[in-house]
Amino acid sequence: MLWLMACCAALAVLSMALVMKIVLMRKSAGEIEKEFADKIKEESNTLISISSRDKAMCSLASGINGQLRELRAMRHRFTMGDLELKNAITNISHDIRTPLAAVCAYLDLLDTCEMEDTAAEYVCIIRNRAEMLRQLTEELFRYSMIIAPAKENIEENVVVNSVLEESIAGFYAVLQEKKITPEVHITERKIVRKLSRQSLSRILSNLISNAVKYSDGDLDITLTDQGEIIFANTASKLNEVQVGRLFDRFYTVETSGKSTGLGLAIARTLVEQMNGSITAAFHKGRLIIRVVI
């Protein structure tokens, strides 16, 4: 009888010890989960630490710390390489602008000279190619400046309605030339957002320019009560695959003519810098771009 009671007491003690062990391990696992989430977000060099002295949990924490060190080293290399690439793009595009300006200036001088028809045709071809190169260089320079982390845009309370109206008015001549009469629906409710007015204006200009580029002759522009900006137009020469890649850097559609493939990439970068979202969809032959800031 005493032997049975001793066994029961030993089992009870063992059970309590196991329960405590499980509780402590669960606590350690929770600590590791929280610490890991925090370390991934922050830029410090601190590592995961836990209160438990259990060998298995300490070994797990040590292994995760080793992976964290490697991840931070890779992040550092990526950041430095990305910064070097951005600086290289800025410098190259800046260096190209000067000789390109000289080429365009000499082409202007050639226009004042008498030339045979063949020579005039060749000069026209050179001018068109030089203009395409100038446009690409300018877009590269602007894109590198936008994605560079050096300066932050000044944020202020901006009335989105007004900026959208100004942007549409700025494209009046282009729309007339393309024989596009836009259907504009802007809410009477004043939509105010704290952001960079210059960046918002650039986003809208790029989106209107894109709509003009791909439109079959129509364009609907809407600003909803919730502040969502929608551009919609018929684009029979596009398909879902092409629309899915419109925001990719340097991606161009053959029907787009003199396109650098950076306009929508710049718009997406600026929208994301404002913690907003921009999406493109293709439905029943219509290209629909939505912007939420």
Tab-separated table of C-alpha atoms in Angstrom:
chain	number	residue	atom	x	y	z
A	1	MET	CA	0.000	0.000	0.000
A	2	LEU	CA	2.807	2.400	0.886
A	3	TRP	CA	4.572	1.415	-2.322
A	4	LEU	CA	1.492	2.291	-4.397
A	5	MET	CA	1.101	5.653	-2.667
A	6	ALA	CA	4.768	6.399	-3.290
A	7	CYS	CA	4.347	5.579	-6.973
A	8	CYS	CA	1.272	7.811	-7.240
A	9	ALA	CA	3.116	10.636	-5.516
A	10	ALA	CA	6.082	10.210	-7.869
A	11	LEU	CA	3.781	10.208	-10.912
A	12	ALA	CA	2.033	13.326	-9.629
A	13	VAL	CA	5.364	15.114	-9.166
A	14	LEU	CA	6.529	13.948	-12.615
A	15	SER	CA	3.275	15.108	-14.195
A	16	MET	CA	3.605	18.526	-12.554
A	17	ALA	CA	7.194	18.757	-13.763
A	18	LEU	CA	6.148	17.880	-17.307
A	19	VAL	CA	3.312	20.408	-17.212
A	20	MET	CA	5.712	23.111	-16.004
A	21	LYS	CA	8.167	22.096	-18.721
A	22	ILE	CA	5.519	22.389	-21.406
A	23	VAL	CA	4.359	25.779	-20.050
A	24	LEU	CA	7.917	27.108	-20.047
A	25	MET	CA	8.578	25.807	-23.563
A	26	ARG	CA	5.358	27.391	-24.832
A	27	LYS	CA	6.434	30.650	-23.203
A	28	SER	CA	9.862	30.380	-24.852
A	29	ALA	CA	8.288	29.653	-28.231
A	30	GLY	CA	6.087	32.736	-27.838
A	31	GLU	CA	9.124	34.841	-26.915
A	32	ILE	CA	11.033	33.573	-29.958
A	33	GLU	CA	8.072	34.304	-32.248
A	34	LYS	CA	7.665	37.861	-30.932
A	35	GLU	CA	11.405	38.579	-30.899
A	36	PHE	CA	11.820	37.251	-34.449
A	37	ALA	CA	8.968	39.435	-35.762
A	38	ASP	CA	10.498	42.496	-34.064
A	39	LYS	CA	14.016	41.790	-35.349
A	40	ILE	CA	12.811	41.385	-38.926
A	41	LYS	CA	11.164	44.822	-38.815
A	42	GLU	CA	13.902	46.811	-37.082
A	43	GLU	CA	17.310	47.761	-38.463
A	44	SER	CA	19.319	47.174	-35.249
A	45	ASN	CA	21.932	44.447	-34.824
A	46	THR	CA	20.355	43.010	-31.664
A	47	LEU	CA	19.556	39.299	-31.568
A	48	ILE	CA	16.818	37.110	-30.113
A	49	SER	CA	17.001	36.508	-26.363
A	50	ILE	CA	14.727	34.265	-24.280
A	51	SER	CA	14.188	33.794	-20.551
A	52	SER	CA	14.274	29.974	-20.728
A	53	ARG	CA	17.444	27.983	-20.058
A	54	ASP	CA	16.113	24.892	-21.807
A	55	LYS	CA	18.859	23.533	-24.095
A	56	ALA	CA	16.505	22.770	-27.004
A	57	MET	CA	14.893	26.234	-26.963
A	58	CYS	CA	18.274	27.958	-26.531
A	59	SER	CA	19.592	25.962	-29.484
A	60	LEU	CA	16.569	27.031	-31.557
A	61	ALA	CA	17.104	30.686	-30.636
A	62	SER	CA	20.808	30.396	-31.464
A	63	GLY	CA	20.023	28.889	-34.878
A	64	ILE	CA	17.550	31.653	-35.685
A	65	ASN	CA	20.110	34.271	-34.602
A	66	GLY	CA	22.586	32.763	-37.054
A	67	GLN	CA	20.037	33.101	-39.857
A	68	LEU	CA	19.311	36.665	-38.772
A	69	ARG	CA	23.005	37.559	-39.089
A	70	GLU	CA	23.112	36.148	-42.612
A	71	LEU	CA	19.855	37.894	-43.541
A	72	ARG	CA	21.167	41.255	-42.301
A	73	ALA	CA	24.429	40.794	-44.186
A	74	MET	CA	22.475	40.043	-47.378
A	75	ARG	CA	20.186	43.023	-46.782
A	76	HIS	CA	23.219	45.279	-46.323
A	77	ARG	CA	24.799	44.036	-49.562
A	78	PHE	CA	21.510	44.493	-51.414
A	79	THR	CA	21.031	48.012	-50.053
A	80	MET	CA	24.545	49.072	-50.988
A	81	GLY	CA	24.264	47.505	-54.433
A	82	ASP	CA	20.853	49.100	-55.007
A	83	LEU	CA	22.198	52.500	-53.947
A	84	GLU	CA	25.200	52.150	-56.252
A	85	LEU	CA	22.907	51.224	-59.137
A	86	LYS	CA	20.662	54.244	-58.488
A	87	ASN	CA	23.684	56.547	-58.365
A	88	ALA	CA	25.046	55.015	-61.565
A	89	ILE	CA	21.736	55.558	-63.372
A	90	THR	CA	21.618	59.162	-62.165
A	91	ASN	CA	25.187	59.854	-63.246
A	92	ILE	CA	24.890	58.128	-66.619
A	93	SER	CA	21.610	59.815	-67.515
A	94	HIS	CA	23.042	63.166	-66.421
A	95	ASP	CA	26.204	62.657	-68.495
A	96	ILE	CA	24.203	61.710	-71.601
A	97	ARG	CA	22.031	64.819	-71.429
A	98	THR	CA	24.861	67.253	-72.280
A	99	PRO	CA	26.104	65.682	-75.545
A	100	LEU	CA	22.525	64.858	-76.517
A	101	ALA	CA	21.573	68.512	-76.156
A	102	ALA	CA	24.466	69.391	-78.466
A	103	VAL	CA	23.279	66.856	-81.062
A	104	CYS	CA	19.775	68.350	-80.997
A	105	ALA	CA	21.219	71.866	-81.321
A	106	TYR	CA	23.184	70.892	-84.446
A	107	LEU	CA	20.098	69.246	-85.888
A	108	ASP	CA	18.288	72.562	-85.425
A	109	LEU	CA	21.094	74.256	-87.366
A	110	LEU	CA	20.791	71.688	-90.149
A	111	ASP	CA	17.115	72.560	-90.484
A	112	THR	CA	18.146	76.081	-91.503
A	113	CYS	CA	20.358	74.771	-94.309
A	114	GLU	CA	19.282	73.799	-97.788
A	115	MET	CA	19.412	70.030	-98.235
A	116	GLU	CA	18.422	67.478	-100.811
A	117	ASP	CA	15.288	65.494	-100.120
A	118	THR	CA	17.272	62.390	-99.158
A	119	ALA	CA	19.466	64.319	-96.724
A	120	ALA	CA	16.411	66.017	-95.193
A	121	GLU	CA	14.797	62.612	-94.735
A	122	TYR	CA	17.894	61.288	-92.973
A	123	VAL	CA	18.015	64.337	-90.701
A	124	CYS	CA	14.357	63.781	-89.817
A	125	ILE	CA	15.084	60.158	-88.892
A	126	ILE	CA	18.062	61.221	-86.755
A	127	ARG	CA	15.931	63.840	-85.021
A	128	ASN	CA	13.239	61.296	-84.188
A	129	ARG	CA	15.797	58.881	-82.747
A	130	ALA	CA	17.495	61.671	-80.805
A	131	GLU	CA	14.136	62.733	-79.378
A	132	MET	CA	13.419	59.170	-78.261
A	133	LEU	CA	16.843	59.008	-76.614
A	134	ARG	CA	16.269	62.371	-74.940
A	135	GLN	CA	12.913	61.219	-73.601
A	136	LEU	CA	14.383	57.984	-72.256
A	137	THR	CA	17.284	59.845	-70.641
A	138	GLU	CA	14.940	62.314	-68.950
A	139	GLU	CA	12.721	59.512	-67.648
A	140	LEU	CA	15.744	57.600	-66.356
A	141	PHE	CA	17.003	60.697	-64.562
A	142	ARG	CA	13.600	61.435	-63.035
A	143	TYR	CA	13.058	57.821	-62.020
A	144	SER	CA	16.459	57.604	-60.313
A	145	MET	CA	15.714	60.832	-58.445
A	146	ILE	CA	12.306	59.548	-57.332
A	147	ILE	CA	13.541	56.229	-55.965
A	148	ALA	CA	16.622	57.766	-54.317
A	149	PRO	CA	16.124	58.020	-50.509
A	150	ALA	CA	18.083	61.256	-50.171
A	151	LYS	CA	15.236	63.779	-49.979
A	152	GLU	CA	11.722	63.525	-48.684
A	153	ASN	CA	8.916	65.361	-50.417
A	154	ILE	CA	7.232	68.084	-48.419
A	155	GLU	CA	3.819	66.864	-47.326
A	156	GLU	CA	0.850	69.182	-46.914
A	157	ASN	CA	-2.935	69.012	-46.867
A	158	VAL	CA	-3.852	68.773	-50.550
A	159	VAL	CA	-7.309	68.966	-52.128
A	160	VAL	CA	-7.219	66.057	-54.569
A	161	ASN	CA	-10.187	67.460	-56.529
A	162	SER	CA	-8.244	70.599	-57.472
A	163	VAL	CA	-5.056	68.785	-58.449
A	164	LEU	CA	-7.017	66.368	-60.648
A	165	GLU	CA	-8.823	69.233	-62.387
A	166	GLU	CA	-5.528	71.040	-63.001
A	167	SER	CA	-3.936	67.888	-64.404
A	168	ILE	CA	-6.811	67.306	-66.829
A	169	ALA	CA	-6.703	70.945	-67.942
A	170	GLY	CA	-2.969	70.625	-68.549
A	171	PHE	CA	-3.640	67.880	-71.114
A	172	TYR	CA	-6.363	69.824	-72.951
A	173	ALA	CA	-4.253	70.353	-76.089
A	174	VAL	CA	-3.083	66.722	-76.190
A	175	LEU	CA	-6.637	65.441	-75.740
A	176	GLN	CA	-7.882	67.726	-78.495
A	177	GLU	CA	-5.125	66.541	-80.816
A	178	LYS	CA	-6.107	62.918	-80.172
A	179	LYS	CA	-9.791	63.859	-80.570
A	180	ILE	CA	-10.573	62.596	-77.075
A	181	THR	CA	-13.317	64.276	-75.074
A	182	PRO	CA	-12.968	62.921	-71.547
A	183	GLU	CA	-15.970	62.113	-69.378
A	184	VAL	CA	-15.021	63.598	-66.005
A	185	HIS	CA	-16.875	62.731	-62.805
A	186	ILE	CA	-15.418	64.485	-59.765
A	187	THR	CA	-17.238	64.284	-56.462
A	188	GLU	CA	-18.468	67.545	-54.931
A	189	ARG	CA	-17.112	66.338	-51.612
A	190	LYS	CA	-13.711	67.861	-50.889
A	191	ILE	CA	-11.144	65.052	-50.766
A	192	VAL	CA	-8.188	66.154	-48.640
A	193	ARG	CA	-5.030	64.069	-48.208
A	194	LYS	CA	-1.723	64.863	-46.523
A	195	LEU	CA	0.860	64.255	-49.229
A	196	SER	CA	3.252	65.874	-51.686
A	197	ARG	CA	1.295	67.988	-54.158
A	198	GLN	CA	4.116	67.723	-56.680
A	199	SER	CA	4.160	63.926	-56.469
A	200	LEU	CA	0.377	63.670	-56.832
A	201	SER	CA	0.493	65.942	-59.871
A	202	ARG	CA	3.192	63.751	-61.406
A	203	ILE	CA	1.157	60.596	-60.766
A	204	LEU	CA	-1.953	62.038	-62.416
A	205	SER	CA	-0.004	63.403	-65.385
A	206	ASN	CA	1.595	60.026	-66.016
A	207	LEU	CA	-1.759	58.271	-65.768
A	208	ILE	CA	-3.485	60.679	-68.145
A	209	SER	CA	-0.574	60.386	-70.566
A	210	ASN	CA	-0.854	56.605	-70.385
A	211	ALA	CA	-4.614	56.725	-70.971
A	212	VAL	CA	-4.120	58.935	-74.044
A	213	LYS	CA	-1.435	56.558	-75.328
A	214	TYR	CA	-3.620	53.445	-75.231
A	215	SER	CA	-7.098	54.911	-75.735
A	216	ASP	CA	-9.216	54.089	-78.776
A	217	GLY	CA	-10.752	57.554	-78.506
A	218	ASP	CA	-12.513	57.644	-75.149
A	219	LEU	CA	-11.501	58.381	-71.570
A	220	ASP	CA	-13.466	58.309	-68.300
A	221	ILE	CA	-11.920	59.972	-65.240
A	222	THR	CA	-13.615	59.572	-61.863
A	223	LEU	CA	-12.914	60.773	-58.328
A	224	THR	CA	-15.237	59.015	-55.886
A	225	ASP	CA	-16.550	60.170	-52.504
A	226	GLN	CA	-14.051	57.787	-50.883
A	227	GLY	CA	-11.121	59.438	-52.677
A	228	GLU	CA	-10.514	56.682	-55.239
A	229	ILE	CA	-9.278	57.925	-58.625
A	230	ILE	CA	-10.289	55.812	-61.630
A	231	PHE	CA	-9.068	56.084	-65.228
A	232	ALA	CA	-10.941	53.956	-67.770
A	233	ASN	CA	-10.696	53.803	-71.549
A	234	THR	CA	-11.223	51.382	-74.400
A	235	ALA	CA	-7.908	49.798	-75.390
A	236	SER	CA	-8.569	47.172	-78.037
A	237	LYS	CA	-4.859	46.760	-78.842
A	238	LEU	CA	-4.045	45.578	-75.309
A	239	ASN	CA	-4.665	42.249	-73.606
A	240	GLU	CA	-4.697	40.974	-70.020
A	241	VAL	CA	-1.065	39.846	-70.136
A	242	GLN	CA	0.156	43.258	-71.317
A	243	VAL	CA	-1.985	45.080	-68.775
A	244	GLY	CA	-0.559	42.874	-66.034
A	245	ARG	CA	2.927	44.158	-66.883
A	246	LEU	CA	2.158	47.856	-67.373
A	247	PHE	CA	3.776	48.818	-64.061
A	248	ASP	CA	7.003	46.923	-64.797
A	249	ARG	CA	10.044	49.106	-65.338
A	250	PHE	CA	11.003	49.538	-69.020
A	251	TYR	CA	8.113	47.374	-70.200
A	252	THR	CA	6.602	48.798	-73.380
A	253	VAL	CA	3.809	47.720	-75.665
A	254	GLU	CA	4.560	47.875	-79.378
A	255	THR	CA	1.425	49.931	-79.995
A	256	SER	CA	2.576	52.610	-77.559
A	257	GLY	CA	4.965	54.338	-79.949
A	258	LYS	CA	7.662	56.422	-78.298
A	259	SER	CA	7.394	54.886	-74.869
A	260	THR	CA	10.175	54.488	-72.315
A	261	GLY	CA	8.272	52.069	-70.105
A	262	LEU	CA	8.909	54.225	-67.028
A	263	GLY	CA	5.806	56.415	-66.763
A	264	LEU	CA	3.609	53.945	-64.891
A	265	ALA	CA	6.575	52.574	-62.933
A	266	ILE	CA	7.188	56.097	-61.643
A	267	ALA	CA	3.490	56.489	-60.803
A	268	ARG	CA	3.497	53.216	-58.861
A	269	THR	CA	6.654	54.166	-56.951
A	270	LEU	CA	5.190	57.540	-55.943
A	271	VAL	CA	1.864	56.006	-54.917
A	272	GLU	CA	3.622	53.402	-52.776
A	273	GLN	CA	5.732	56.117	-51.155
A	274	MET	CA	2.421	57.659	-50.064
A	275	ASN	CA	1.342	54.284	-48.606
A	276	GLY	CA	-1.316	54.040	-51.301
A	277	SER	CA	-2.159	51.444	-53.935
A	278	ILE	CA	-2.463	51.447	-57.711
A	279	THR	CA	-3.889	48.605	-59.795
A	280	ALA	CA	-4.616	47.953	-63.461
A	281	ALA	CA	-7.307	45.670	-64.852
A	282	PHE	CA	-8.556	44.739	-68.312
A	283	HIS	CA	-12.272	44.053	-68.614
A	284	LYS	CA	-14.258	43.687	-71.832
A	285	GLY	CA	-11.687	45.582	-73.870
A	286	ARG	CA	-11.335	48.418	-71.376
A	287	LEU	CA	-8.236	49.384	-69.421
A	288	ILE	CA	-9.110	50.423	-65.866
A	289	ILE	CA	-6.531	51.927	-63.498
A	290	ARG	CA	-7.471	52.604	-59.885
A	291	VAL	CA	-5.512	54.740	-57.443
A	292	VAL	CA	-6.180	54.825	-53.702
A	293	ILE	CA	-4.163	57.198	-51.536
